PDB file of C-alpha atoms and ligand atoms in Angstrom:
ATOM      1  CA  MET A  26      30.469 -66.269  55.952  1.00  0.00           C
ATOM      2  CA  ALA A  27      33.751 -66.932  57.935  1.00  0.00           C
ATOM      3  CA  THR A  28      33.227 -66.499  61.330  1.00  0.00           C
ATOM      4  CA  ILE A  29      36.308 -64.565  63.256  1.00  0.00           C
ATOM      5  CA  GLY A  30      36.148 -64.567  66.977  1.00  0.00           C
ATOM      6  CA  PRO A  31      34.130 -64.305  69.140  1.00  0.00           C
ATOM      7  CA  PHE A  32      36.784 -62.583  71.309  1.00  0.00           C
ATOM      8  CA  GLU A  33      36.653 -60.972  75.143  1.00  0.00           C
ATOM      9  CA  THR A  34      37.163 -57.399  74.581  1.00  0.00           C
ATOM     10  CA  ILE A  35      36.157 -56.576  70.931  1.00  0.00           C
ATOM     11  CA  LEU A  36      33.567 -57.193  68.694  1.00  0.00           C
ATOM     12  CA  VAL A  37      34.271 -58.231  65.122  1.00  0.00           C
ATOM     13  CA  ASP A  38      30.886 -57.750  62.679  1.00  0.00           C
ATOM     14  CA  LYS A  39      30.689 -57.916  58.850  1.00  0.00           C
ATOM     15  CA  ALA A  40      28.136 -57.185  56.005  1.00  0.00           C
ATOM     16  CA  ASP A  41      28.953 -56.391  52.565  1.00  0.00           C
ATOM     17  CA  GLY A  42      32.744 -56.253  52.292  1.00  0.00           C
ATOM     18  CA  ILE A  43      32.891 -53.775  55.128  1.00  0.00           C
ATOM     19  CA  THR A  44      34.375 -55.471  58.779  1.00  0.00           C
ATOM     20  CA  THR A  45      33.647 -53.195  61.844  1.00  0.00           C
ATOM     21  CA  VAL A  46      35.883 -54.000  64.832  1.00  0.00           C
ATOM     22  CA  THR A  47      34.841 -52.513  68.176  1.00  0.00           C
ATOM     23  CA  PHE A  48      36.730 -51.970  71.014  1.00  0.00           C
ATOM     24  CA  ASN A  49      34.014 -53.361  73.629  1.00  0.00           C
ATOM     25  CA  ARG A  50      35.082 -52.247  77.400  1.00  0.00           C
ATOM     26  CA  PRO A  51      32.879 -49.095  77.254  1.00  0.00           C
ATOM     27  CA  ASP A  52      32.533 -49.102  81.150  1.00  0.00           C
ATOM     28  CA  LYS A  53      36.646 -48.704  80.923  1.00  0.00           C
ATOM     29  CA  ARG A  54      36.479 -46.433  78.214  1.00  0.00           C
ATOM     30  CA  ASN A  55      37.771 -48.915  76.055  1.00  0.00           C
ATOM     31  CA  ALA A  56      41.418 -48.757  77.642  1.00  0.00           C
ATOM     32  CA  MET A  57      43.693 -51.341  76.129  1.00  0.00           C
ATOM     33  CA  SER A  58      44.391 -54.282  78.371  1.00  0.00           C
ATOM     34  CA  PRO A  59      46.824 -57.133  77.837  1.00  0.00           C
ATOM     35  CA  GLN A  60      43.496 -58.989  76.909  1.00  0.00           C
ATOM     36  CA  LEU A  61      42.737 -56.327  74.338  1.00  0.00           C
ATOM     37  CA  HIS A  62      45.919 -56.237  72.606  1.00  0.00           C
ATOM     38  CA  GLN A  63      45.945 -59.840  72.039  1.00  0.00           C
ATOM     39  CA  ASP A  64      42.289 -60.213  71.047  1.00  0.00           C
ATOM     40  CA  MET A  65      43.425 -57.143  68.157  1.00  0.00           C
ATOM     41  CA  TYR A  66      46.321 -59.161  67.157  1.00  0.00           C
ATOM     42  CA  ASP A  67      44.230 -62.013  66.551  1.00  0.00           C
ATOM     43  CA  ALA A  68      41.601 -60.526  64.963  1.00  0.00           C
ATOM     44  CA  LEU A  69      43.355 -58.607  62.517  1.00  0.00           C
ATOM     45  CA  THR A  70      45.829 -61.091  61.660  1.00  0.00           C
ATOM     46  CA  ALA A  71      42.932 -63.684  60.729  1.00  0.00           C
ATOM     47  CA  LEU A  72      40.934 -60.384  58.893  1.00  0.00           C
ATOM     48  CA  GLU A  73      43.818 -60.208  56.931  1.00  0.00           C
ATOM     49  CA  GLY A  74      43.266 -63.176  54.402  1.00  0.00           C
ATOM     50  CA  ASP A  75      39.658 -62.920  55.012  1.00  0.00           C
ATOM     51  CA  ASP A  76      38.305 -62.685  51.662  1.00  0.00           C
ATOM     52  CA  GLU A  77      34.896 -61.140  53.082  1.00  0.00           C
ATOM     53  CA  THR A  78      36.370 -58.213  54.684  1.00  0.00           C
ATOM     54  CA  ARG A  79      37.247 -55.838  51.675  1.00  0.00           C
ATOM     55  CA  VAL A  80      37.372 -52.105  53.896  1.00  0.00           C
ATOM     56  CA  LEU A  81      38.262 -52.551  57.988  1.00  0.00           C
ATOM     57  CA  ILE A  82      36.528 -49.783  60.380  1.00  0.00           C
ATOM     58  CA  VAL A  83      38.142 -49.497  63.706  1.00  0.00           C
ATOM     59  CA  THR A  84      36.126 -47.563  66.512  1.00  0.00           C
ATOM     60  CA  GLY A  85      34.917 -48.101  69.920  1.00  0.00           C
ATOM     61  CA  ALA A  86      32.029 -48.945  71.645  1.00  0.00           C
ATOM     62  CA  GLY A  87      30.178 -46.296  74.331  1.00  0.00           C
ATOM     63  CA  LYS A  88      31.626 -42.807  74.576  1.00  0.00           C
ATOM     64  CA  ALA A  89      34.989 -43.376  73.870  1.00  0.00           C
ATOM     65  CA  PHE A  90      37.098 -44.432  70.868  1.00  0.00           C
ATOM     66  CA  SER A  91      40.118 -45.800  73.686  1.00  0.00           C
ATOM     67  CA  ALA A  92      41.230 -44.001  76.401  1.00  0.00           C
ATOM     68  CA  GLY A  93      44.565 -45.542  75.795  1.00  0.00           C
ATOM     69  CA  GLN A  94      46.657 -47.968  77.624  1.00  0.00           C
ATOM     70  CA  ASP A  95      44.913 -49.489  80.884  1.00  0.00           C
ATOM     71  CA  LEU A  96      46.805 -47.796  83.650  1.00  0.00           C
ATOM     72  CA  LYS A  97      46.005 -50.671  85.517  1.00  0.00           C
ATOM     73  CA  SER A  98      46.299 -54.184  83.670  1.00  0.00           C
ATOM     74  CA  TYR A  99      48.827 -53.078  81.219  1.00  0.00           C
ATOM     75  CA  PHE A 100      50.955 -50.934  83.868  1.00  0.00           C
ATOM     76  CA  ARG A 101      50.267 -51.635  87.334  1.00  0.00           C
ATOM     77  CA  ASP A 102      49.130 -55.389  87.444  1.00  0.00           C
ATOM     78  CA  VAL A 103      51.839 -57.049  85.681  1.00  0.00           C
ATOM     79  CA  GLY A 104      54.311 -55.662  88.419  1.00  0.00           C
ATOM     80  CA  ASP A 105      58.144 -56.433  87.793  1.00  0.00           C
ATOM     81  CA  ASP A 106      58.031 -59.436  85.710  1.00  0.00           C
ATOM     82  CA  GLN A 107      59.799 -58.773  82.772  1.00  0.00           C
ATOM     83  CA  ALA A 108      58.953 -61.232  80.701  1.00  0.00           C
ATOM     84  CA  GLN A 109      55.656 -60.373  80.759  1.00  0.00           C
ATOM     85  CA  ILE A 110      56.255 -56.714  80.493  1.00  0.00           C
ATOM     86  CA  THR A 111      58.199 -57.374  77.073  1.00  0.00           C
ATOM     87  CA  ARG A 112      55.311 -59.668  75.715  1.00  0.00           C
ATOM     88  CA  ASN A 113      52.532 -57.544  76.245  1.00  0.00           C
ATOM     89  CA  LYS A 114      54.780 -54.629  74.568  1.00  0.00           C
ATOM     90  CA  ARG A 115      55.389 -56.788  71.532  1.00  0.00           C
ATOM     91  CA  VAL A 116      51.851 -57.698  70.882  1.00  0.00           C
ATOM     92  CA  SER A 117      50.399 -53.841  71.480  1.00  0.00           C
ATOM     93  CA  ASN A 118      53.101 -52.788  69.219  1.00  0.00           C
ATOM     94  CA  ASP A 119      52.467 -55.391  66.685  1.00  0.00           C
ATOM     95  CA  TRP A 120      48.962 -55.128  65.828  1.00  0.00           C
ATOM     96  CA  ARG A 121      48.723 -51.131  65.834  1.00  0.00           C
ATOM     97  CA  ASN A 122      52.496 -50.335  64.126  1.00  0.00           C
ATOM     98  CA  ARG A 123      52.762 -53.112  61.782  1.00  0.00           C
ATOM     99  CA  VAL A 124      49.447 -55.400  61.210  1.00  0.00           C
ATOM    100  CA  LEU A 125      47.051 -52.251  61.425  1.00  0.00           C
ATOM    101  CA  ARG A 126      49.527 -49.991  59.835  1.00  0.00           C
ATOM    102  CA  MET A 127      50.062 -52.208  56.870  1.00  0.00           C
ATOM    103  CA  PHE A 128      46.806 -54.061  56.744  1.00  0.00           C
ATOM    104  CA  PRO A 129      46.083 -55.372  53.273  1.00  0.00           C
ATOM    105  CA  LYS A 130      43.131 -53.690  52.760  1.00  0.00           C
ATOM    106  CA  PRO A 131      42.364 -49.742  53.176  1.00  0.00           C
ATOM    107  CA  THR A 132      41.413 -49.041  57.114  1.00  0.00           C
ATOM    108  CA  ILE A 133      39.483 -46.041  58.618  1.00  0.00           C
ATOM    109  CA  ALA A 134      39.676 -45.134  62.552  1.00  0.00           C
ATOM    110  CA  MET A 135      35.983 -43.917  63.523  1.00  0.00           C
ATOM    111  CA  ILE A 136      36.938 -41.914  66.546  1.00  0.00           C
ATOM    112  CA  ASN A 137      33.478 -41.630  68.268  1.00  0.00           C
ATOM    113  CA  GLY A 138      34.771 -40.078  71.360  1.00  0.00           C
ATOM    114  CA  TYR A 139      37.687 -39.837  74.058  1.00  0.00           C
ATOM    115  CA  CYS A 140      40.777 -41.132  72.145  1.00  0.00           C
ATOM    116  CA  PHE A 141      43.979 -40.749  74.623  1.00  0.00           C
ATOM    117  CA  GLY A 142      48.078 -41.406  74.525  1.00  0.00           C
ATOM    118  CA  GLY A 143      48.378 -45.156  73.120  1.00  0.00           C
ATOM    119  CA  ALA A 144      45.385 -44.862  71.053  1.00  0.00           C
ATOM    120  CA  PHE A 145      47.222 -42.170  68.958  1.00  0.00           C
ATOM    121  CA  PRO A 146      48.994 -45.187  67.206  1.00  0.00           C
ATOM    122  CA  ILE A 147      45.825 -46.465  66.373  1.00  0.00           C
ATOM    123  CA  VAL A 148      44.280 -43.500  64.697  1.00  0.00           C
ATOM    124  CA  ALA A 149      48.132 -42.912  62.782  1.00  0.00           C
ATOM    125  CA  ALA A 150      48.031 -46.545  61.515  1.00  0.00           C
ATOM    126  CA  CYS A 151      44.638 -46.280  59.694  1.00  0.00           C
ATOM    127  CA  ASP A 152      44.709 -45.092  56.248  1.00  0.00           C
ATOM    128  CA  PHE A 153      41.787 -42.363  56.747  1.00  0.00           C
ATOM    129  CA  ALA A 154      40.670 -41.074  60.129  1.00  0.00           C
ATOM    130  CA  ILE A 155      37.085 -39.713  60.909  1.00  0.00           C
ATOM    131  CA  ALA A 156      35.864 -37.890  64.172  1.00  0.00           C
ATOM    132  CA  ALA A 157      32.906 -36.607  65.888  1.00  0.00           C
ATOM    133  CA  ASP A 158      33.124 -33.051  66.373  1.00  0.00           C
ATOM    134  CA  ASP A 159      33.410 -33.164  69.829  1.00  0.00           C
ATOM    135  CA  ALA A 160      35.691 -36.469  70.302  1.00  0.00           C
ATOM    136  CA  VAL A 161      38.337 -35.607  72.724  1.00  0.00           C
ATOM    137  CA  PHE A 162      42.019 -36.205  71.767  1.00  0.00           C
ATOM    138  CA  GLY A 163      44.903 -36.101  74.209  1.00  0.00           C
ATOM    139  CA  LEU A 164      48.554 -36.793  74.920  1.00  0.00           C
ATOM    140  CA  SER A 165      48.081 -37.410  78.427  1.00  0.00           C
ATOM    141  CA  GLU A 166      51.548 -39.317  79.456  1.00  0.00           C
ATOM    142  CA  VAL A 167      53.064 -35.943  81.033  1.00  0.00           C
ATOM    143  CA  ASN A 168      49.780 -35.350  83.295  1.00  0.00           C
ATOM    144  CA  TRP A 169      50.908 -38.999  85.211  1.00  0.00           C
ATOM    145  CA  GLY A 170      54.222 -38.392  84.969  1.00  0.00           C
ATOM    146  CA  THR A 171      55.698 -39.882  81.933  1.00  0.00           C
ATOM    147  CA  LEU A 172      56.650 -39.864  78.388  1.00  0.00           C
ATOM    148  CA  PRO A 173      54.720 -40.222  75.067  1.00  0.00           C
ATOM    149  CA  GLY A 174      56.179 -43.881  74.820  1.00  0.00           C
ATOM    150  CA  GLY A 175      55.087 -46.861  73.121  1.00  0.00           C
ATOM    151  CA  MET A 176      55.660 -45.399  69.525  1.00  0.00           C
ATOM    152  CA  VAL A 177      53.614 -42.531  70.548  1.00  0.00           C
ATOM    153  CA  SER A 178      56.364 -40.036  69.663  1.00  0.00           C
ATOM    154  CA  LYS A 179      57.251 -41.617  66.850  1.00  0.00           C
ATOM    155  CA  VAL A 180      53.872 -41.362  65.427  1.00  0.00           C
ATOM    156  CA  ILE A 181      52.705 -37.567  66.571  1.00  0.00           C
ATOM    157  CA  THR A 182      56.119 -36.675  65.042  1.00  0.00           C
ATOM    158  CA  MET A 183      55.734 -38.343  61.634  1.00  0.00           C
ATOM    159  CA  GLN A 184      52.033 -37.147  61.246  1.00  0.00           C
ATOM    160  CA  MET A 185      51.523 -33.633  63.075  1.00  0.00           C
ATOM    161  CA  SER A 186      53.499 -30.295  62.918  1.00  0.00           C
ATOM    162  CA  TYR A 187      56.432 -30.428  64.544  1.00  0.00           C
ATOM    163  CA  ARG A 188      54.980 -27.522  66.966  1.00  0.00           C
ATOM    164  CA  ASP A 189      51.906 -29.524  67.089  1.00  0.00           C
ATOM    165  CA  ALA A 190      53.607 -32.640  68.344  1.00  0.00           C
ATOM    166  CA  LEU A 191      55.334 -30.905  70.711  1.00  0.00           C
ATOM    167  CA  TYR A 192      52.660 -28.790  72.227  1.00  0.00           C
ATOM    168  CA  TYR A 193      49.987 -31.453  72.503  1.00  0.00           C
ATOM    169  CA  ALA A 194      52.722 -33.810  74.007  1.00  0.00           C
ATOM    170  CA  MET A 195      54.465 -31.081  76.411  1.00  0.00           C
ATOM    171  CA  THR A 196      51.211 -29.497  77.647  1.00  0.00           C
ATOM    172  CA  GLY A 197      48.676 -32.631  78.029  1.00  0.00           C
ATOM    173  CA  GLU A 198      46.435 -29.995  76.726  1.00  0.00           C
ATOM    174  CA  THR A 199      43.501 -31.690  74.852  1.00  0.00           C
ATOM    175  CA  PHE A 200      41.650 -30.767  71.321  1.00  0.00           C
ATOM    176  CA  ASP A 201      38.537 -31.952  70.054  1.00  0.00           C
ATOM    177  CA  GLY A 202      37.604 -33.665  66.571  1.00  0.00           C
ATOM    178  CA  ARG A 203      37.268 -30.017  65.013  1.00  0.00           C
ATOM    179  CA  HIS A 204      40.698 -29.315  66.258  1.00  0.00           C
ATOM    180  CA  ALA A 205      42.253 -32.465  64.891  1.00  0.00           C
ATOM    181  CA  ALA A 206      40.712 -32.047  61.535  1.00  0.00           C
ATOM    182  CA  GLU A 207      42.031 -28.424  61.119  1.00  0.00           C
ATOM    183  CA  MET A 208      45.611 -29.607  61.823  1.00  0.00           C
ATOM    184  CA  ARG A 209      45.207 -32.179  59.337  1.00  0.00           C
ATOM    185  CA  TRP A 210      46.156 -34.900  61.636  1.00  0.00           C
ATOM    186  CA  ILE A 211      42.628 -36.697  60.663  1.00  0.00           C
ATOM    187  CA  ASN A 212      40.917 -36.117  57.313  1.00  0.00           C
ATOM    188  CA  ARG A 213      37.842 -34.526  58.760  1.00  0.00           C
ATOM    189  CA  SER A 214      35.288 -34.345  61.512  1.00  0.00           C
ATOM    190  CA  VAL A 215      31.061 -34.554  61.966  1.00  0.00           C
ATOM    191  CA  PRO A 216      28.632 -34.059  64.300  1.00  0.00           C
ATOM    192  CA  LEU A 217      28.176 -37.542  65.922  1.00  0.00           C
ATOM    193  CA  GLU A 218      24.959 -38.535  64.700  1.00  0.00           C
ATOM    194  CA  GLN A 219      26.435 -38.535  61.301  1.00  0.00           C
ATOM    195  CA  LEU A 220      29.825 -40.154  61.914  1.00  0.00           C
ATOM    196  CA  GLN A 221      28.740 -43.689  61.349  1.00  0.00           C
ATOM    197  CA  ASP A 222      27.083 -42.394  57.845  1.00  0.00           C
ATOM    198  CA  GLU A 223      30.096 -40.303  56.727  1.00  0.00           C
ATOM    199  CA  VAL A 224      32.379 -43.495  57.562  1.00  0.00           C
ATOM    200  CA  MET A 225      29.946 -45.732  55.749  1.00  0.00           C
ATOM    201  CA  THR A 226      30.227 -43.697  52.459  1.00  0.00           C
ATOM    202  CA  LEU A 227      34.185 -43.608  52.366  1.00  0.00           C
ATOM    203  CA  ALA A 228      33.866 -47.031  52.777  1.00  0.00           C
ATOM    204  CA  ARG A 229      31.675 -48.020  50.110  1.00  0.00           C
ATOM    205  CA  LYS A 230      33.710 -45.743  48.066  1.00  0.00           C
ATOM    206  CA  LEU A 231      36.583 -47.607  48.749  1.00  0.00           C
ATOM    207  CA  LEU A 232      34.746 -50.752  47.522  1.00  0.00           C
ATOM    208  CA  THR A 233      34.434 -49.379  43.953  1.00  0.00           C
ATOM    209  CA  ILE A 234      38.385 -49.572  43.209  1.00  0.00           C
ATOM    210  CA  ASP A 235      40.773 -52.025  42.655  1.00  0.00           C
ATOM    211  CA  PRO A 236      41.709 -53.549  45.838  1.00  0.00           C
ATOM    212  CA  VAL A 237      44.857 -54.674  44.130  1.00  0.00           C
ATOM    213  CA  ALA A 238      45.551 -50.728  43.198  1.00  0.00           C
ATOM    214  CA  LEU A 239      44.617 -49.864  46.650  1.00  0.00           C
ATOM    215  CA  GLN A 240      46.762 -52.178  48.554  1.00  0.00           C
ATOM    216  CA  ALA A 241      49.547 -51.366  46.626  1.00  0.00           C
ATOM    217  CA  THR A 242      49.111 -47.696  46.856  1.00  0.00           C
ATOM    218  CA  LYS A 243      48.960 -47.752  50.641  1.00  0.00           C
ATOM    219  CA  GLU A 244      52.050 -49.904  50.526  1.00  0.00           C
ATOM    220  CA  ALA A 245      53.950 -47.566  48.584  1.00  0.00           C
ATOM    221  CA  VAL A 246      52.792 -44.274  50.157  1.00  0.00           C
ATOM    222  CA  LYS A 247      53.830 -45.840  53.974  1.00  0.00           C
ATOM    223  CA  GLN A 248      57.412 -47.110  52.756  1.00  0.00           C
ATOM    224  CA  VAL A 249      58.762 -44.813  50.906  1.00  0.00           C
ATOM    225  CA  ILE A 250      58.133 -41.701  52.982  1.00  0.00           C
ATOM    226  CA  GLU A 251      61.738 -43.279  54.797  1.00  0.00           C
ATOM    227  CA  MET A 252      63.393 -43.973  51.501  1.00  0.00           C
ATOM    228  CA  SER A 253      65.734 -42.341  49.586  1.00  0.00           C
ATOM    229  CA  GLN A 254      65.008 -40.964  46.683  1.00  0.00           C
ATOM    230  CA  GLU A 255      66.984 -43.911  44.543  1.00  0.00           C
ATOM    231  CA  GLU A 256      65.615 -46.381  46.723  1.00  0.00           C
ATOM    232  CA  ALA A 257      61.907 -45.401  46.478  1.00  0.00           C
ATOM    233  CA  PHE A 258      62.340 -45.252  42.247  1.00  0.00           C
ATOM    234  CA  TYR A 259      63.187 -48.580  42.326  1.00  0.00           C
ATOM    235  CA  TRP A 260      61.254 -49.955  45.201  1.00  0.00           C
ATOM    236  CA  LEU A 261      58.523 -48.341  43.324  1.00  0.00           C
ATOM    237  CA  LEU A 262      59.696 -49.890  39.280  1.00  0.00           C
ATOM    238  CA  ALA A 263      59.262 -53.130  41.359  1.00  0.00           C
ATOM    239  CA  LYS A 264      56.141 -52.561  42.841  1.00  0.00           C
ATOM    240  CA  GLU A 265      54.450 -51.677  39.563  1.00  0.00           C
ATOM    241  CA  ASN A 266      55.640 -55.127  38.349  1.00  0.00           C
ATOM    242  CA  GLU A 267      54.200 -56.719  41.062  1.00  0.00           C
ATOM    243  CA  ILE A 268      50.696 -55.028  40.176  1.00  0.00           C
ATOM    244  CA  LYS A 269      51.225 -56.265  36.665  1.00  0.00           C
ATOM    245  CA  TRP A 270      51.940 -59.587  37.656  1.00  0.00           C
ATOM    246  CA  ARG A 271      48.707 -60.011  40.011  1.00  0.00           C
ATOM    247  CA  HIS A 272      46.679 -58.650  37.427  1.00  0.00           C
ATOM    248  CA  SER A 273      47.860 -60.982  34.921  1.00  0.00           C
ATOM    249  CA  LEU A 274      47.132 -64.113  37.545  1.00  0.00           C
ATOM    250  CA  ALA A 275      43.849 -62.747  37.897  1.00  0.00           C
ATOM    251  CA  GLY A 276      43.405 -62.940  34.093  1.00  0.00           C
ATOM    252  CA  ARG A 277      42.739 -59.075  34.081  1.00  0.00           C
ATOM    253  CA  GLY A 278      45.650 -57.744  31.760  1.00  0.00           C
ATOM    254  CA  SER A 279      46.057 -53.522  31.798  1.00  0.00           C
ATOM    255  CA  GLU A 280      41.910 -53.024  31.510  1.00  0.00           C
ATOM    256  CA  GLY A 281      42.218 -50.143  33.189  1.00  0.00           C
ATOM    257  CA  ILE A 282      44.329 -48.752  30.246  1.00  0.00           C
ATOM    258  CA  ASP A 283      42.279 -50.427  27.660  1.00  0.00           C
ATOM    259  CA  LYS A 284      39.023 -49.005  28.798  1.00  0.00           C
ATOM    260  CA  PHE A 285      40.413 -45.291  28.529  1.00  0.00           C
ATOM    261  CA  LEU A 286      41.465 -45.686  25.111  1.00  0.00           C
ATOM    262  CA  ALA A 287      38.324 -47.380  23.979  1.00  0.00           C
ATOM    263  CA  LYS A 288      36.378 -44.130  25.755  1.00  0.00           C
ATOM    264  CA  GLU A 289      34.718 -46.154  28.147  1.00  0.00           C
ATOM    265  CA  TYR A 290      35.308 -44.187  30.965  1.00  0.00           C
ATOM    266  CA  ARG A 291      37.419 -41.263  31.845  1.00  0.00           C
ATOM    267  CA  PRO A 292      40.217 -42.210  35.052  1.00  0.00           C
ATOM    268  CA  GLY A 293      40.215 -38.551  36.048  1.00  0.00           C
ATOM    269  CA  LEU A 294      36.696 -38.551  36.964  1.00  0.00           C
ATOM    270  CA  GLY A 295      36.135 -42.357  38.492  1.00  0.00           C
ATOM    271  CA  ALA A 296      37.270 -45.514  38.759  1.00  0.00           C
ATOM    272  CA  PHE A 297      36.440 -48.474  36.144  1.00  0.00           C
ATOM    273  CA  LYS A 298      34.659 -51.717  36.660  1.00  0.00           C
ATOM    274  CA  PRO A 299      36.472 -54.506  35.684  1.00  0.00           C
ATOM    275  CA  ASP A 300      34.711 -57.313  33.182  1.00  0.00           C
ATOM    276  CA  ALA A 301      35.403 -60.186  35.827  1.00  0.00           C
ATOM    277  CA  GLU A 302      32.984 -58.374  38.244  1.00  0.00           C
TER     278      GLU A 302
HETATM  279  N1  COA B  17      43.115 -47.126  82.067  1.00  0.00           N
HETATM  280  C1  COA B  17      42.468 -47.774  83.205  1.00  0.00           C
HETATM  281  N2  COA B  17      41.034 -47.702  83.732  1.00  0.00           N
HETATM  282  C2  COA B  17      40.796 -46.487  82.837  1.00  0.00           C
HETATM  283  C3  COA B  17      40.971 -45.744  81.814  1.00  0.00           C
HETATM  284  C4  COA B  17      42.718 -46.083  81.792  1.00  0.00           C
HETATM  285  N3  COA B  17      43.374 -45.571  80.957  1.00  0.00           N
HETATM  286  N4  COA B  17      40.777 -44.974  81.331  1.00  0.00           N
HETATM  287  C5  COA B  17      39.282 -44.959  82.139  1.00  0.00           C
HETATM  288  N5  COA B  17      39.361 -46.242  82.946  1.00  0.00           N
HETATM  289  C6  COA B  17      38.363 -46.513  83.687  1.00  0.00           C
HETATM  290  C7  COA B  17      38.554 -45.416  85.379  1.00  0.00           C
HETATM  291  O1  COA B  17      39.194 -46.023  85.697  1.00  0.00           O
HETATM  292  C8  COA B  17      37.037 -46.253  85.281  1.00  0.00           C
HETATM  293  O2  COA B  17      36.911 -47.633  85.934  1.00  0.00           O
HETATM  294  P1  COA B  17      35.997 -47.683  87.122  1.00  0.00           P
HETATM  295  O3  COA B  17      34.413 -47.467  86.665  1.00  0.00           O
HETATM  296  O4  COA B  17      36.088 -49.029  87.804  1.00  0.00           O
HETATM  297  O5  COA B  17      36.236 -46.871  88.271  1.00  0.00           O
HETATM  298  C9  COA B  17      36.182 -46.138  84.330  1.00  0.00           C
HETATM  299  O6  COA B  17      37.038 -46.509  82.993  1.00  0.00           O
HETATM  300  C10 COA B  17      35.519 -45.083  83.827  1.00  0.00           C
HETATM  301  O7  COA B  17      36.600 -43.829  83.779  1.00  0.00           O
HETATM  302  P2  COA B  17      35.773 -42.614  84.274  1.00  0.00           P
HETATM  303  O8  COA B  17      37.198 -41.604  84.504  1.00  0.00           O
HETATM  304  O9  COA B  17      35.092 -42.488  85.459  1.00  0.00           O
HETATM  305  O10 COA B  17      35.084 -41.914  83.248  1.00  0.00           O
HETATM  306  P3  COA B  17      35.202 -40.854  82.188  1.00  0.00           P
HETATM  307  O11 COA B  17      34.237 -40.335  81.235  1.00  0.00           O
HETATM  308  O12 COA B  17      34.912 -39.593  83.466  1.00  0.00           O
HETATM  309  O13 COA B  17      36.509 -39.942  81.968  1.00  0.00           O
HETATM  310  C11 COA B  17      38.639 -40.094  80.605  1.00  0.00           C
HETATM  311  C12 COA B  17      36.942 -40.618  80.940  1.00  0.00           C
HETATM  312  C13 COA B  17      38.943 -40.856  79.453  1.00  0.00           C
HETATM  313  C14 COA B  17      38.658 -38.428  80.234  1.00  0.00           C
HETATM  314  C15 COA B  17      39.166 -40.732  82.010  1.00  0.00           C
HETATM  315  O14 COA B  17      38.775 -42.020  82.700  1.00  0.00           O
HETATM  316  C16 COA B  17      40.637 -40.773  81.919  1.00  0.00           C
HETATM  317  O15 COA B  17      41.607 -39.371  82.282  1.00  0.00           O
HETATM  318  N6  COA B  17      41.404 -41.787  81.825  1.00  0.00           N
HETATM  319  C17 COA B  17      42.791 -41.766  81.114  1.00  0.00           C
HETATM  320  C18 COA B  17      43.354 -41.604  80.152  1.00  0.00           C
HETATM  321  C19 COA B  17      44.601 -41.491  79.598  1.00  0.00           C
HETATM  322  O16 COA B  17      45.501 -40.854  80.079  1.00  0.00           O
HETATM  323  N7  COA B  17      45.070 -42.511  78.815  1.00  0.00           N
HETATM  324  C20 COA B  17      46.644 -42.584  78.483  1.00  0.00           C
HETATM  325  C21 COA B  17      46.774 -43.976  78.484  1.00  0.00           C
HETATM  326  S1  COA B  17      48.340 -44.373  77.752  1.00  0.00           S
END
C-alpha cells in the first residue's frame, strides 16, 4: 500500500478504496493553521494520483469539523510579513478551491461538528456534504469585524440562495445541520451517531460507479456553470470524446450501451459492472 504522510496536523486513513482525511487539531477545534493548509495541499496532491484512493472523505477529529482559519497563527502571528501572508493565502486557497474542488475522484464532506468561516469553502468544494443534525455552522466574520473573505463570499453566493447567503453573512447567526439540509446547502443531516455509516454507505455506492464517468461528470457540472450555452455545448462535446478515448485506452469500448442493448441491465435502475472487473 502506498503510504501518504505522516503529517503534523492531519490524519490519512486508507481502507478498501475509501480514503479519509481528518483534520487533527481537536484541542484547537481544527482551526486551520498555515501548517494545516500546507499538509492538506501536500496530502491532496499526493492522493490525486493514488490508485488506492477511489473516494475521498474529509472530516474533523473531536467536536469540530473545522473552526475556520486559525485566528492566531494564520492572521496574527504572521505580523506584517507580506510575502508570508500572500504565500499562506495562496496555499490556503489552492487546496480548498482548486485541488479539492476539482479532485479527480468523488469527495464527501463529513461535517461532524463546528464549521465556521474558512471551513465553508471546504464543504462547498466537496461533491457531497453530509452533516450531523446538531453540527453548528456560522459565518462569524462580521462578529470579529471583517467580511467573509478568502473566497467564502464567492462560494456562499454560488451555492446558497441570495437571501440565505446575505442573512447568515450579515448577521453572523449560526444554523445547525438540519437547517443546512433544509436550505439545500448540504445533501442531508443525520444524528451524529449515524454520520459515519451514512457517509460510508454513500462512499461504497460511489465505488460501484465507473470512475471515468464520475470524474467527467463532476468536471462537467463544476465547469459549465460559468460558461455560456455555446461554450458549454462545445466543451461537453469535447469531454464526451475524451471519455470515449479513455475507455478505448482501457480496452472498454462502449460496454455500457452494449450491455443495455443485450438486456443485461437497465441503466435507469443501476450501474453496469465492467467486464474488466
Ligand atoms: N482560531 C484559533 N484558535 C481557535 C479557533 C480559531 N478559529 N477556534 C477555536 N480555537 C481555539 C481556542 O482559542 C481554544 O484554544 P486554547 O485552548 O489554547 O485557549 C481552543 O481552540 C478551544 O476553543 P474554545 O472556544 O474553548 O472551544 P468551544 O468548544 O467552547 O467553542 C468555537 C468552539 C468554535 C465555537 C469557538 O472556539 C469559536 O468561536 N472559534 C472561532 C470560530 C470562528 O469565528 N472562525 C472563523 C475563522 S475564519
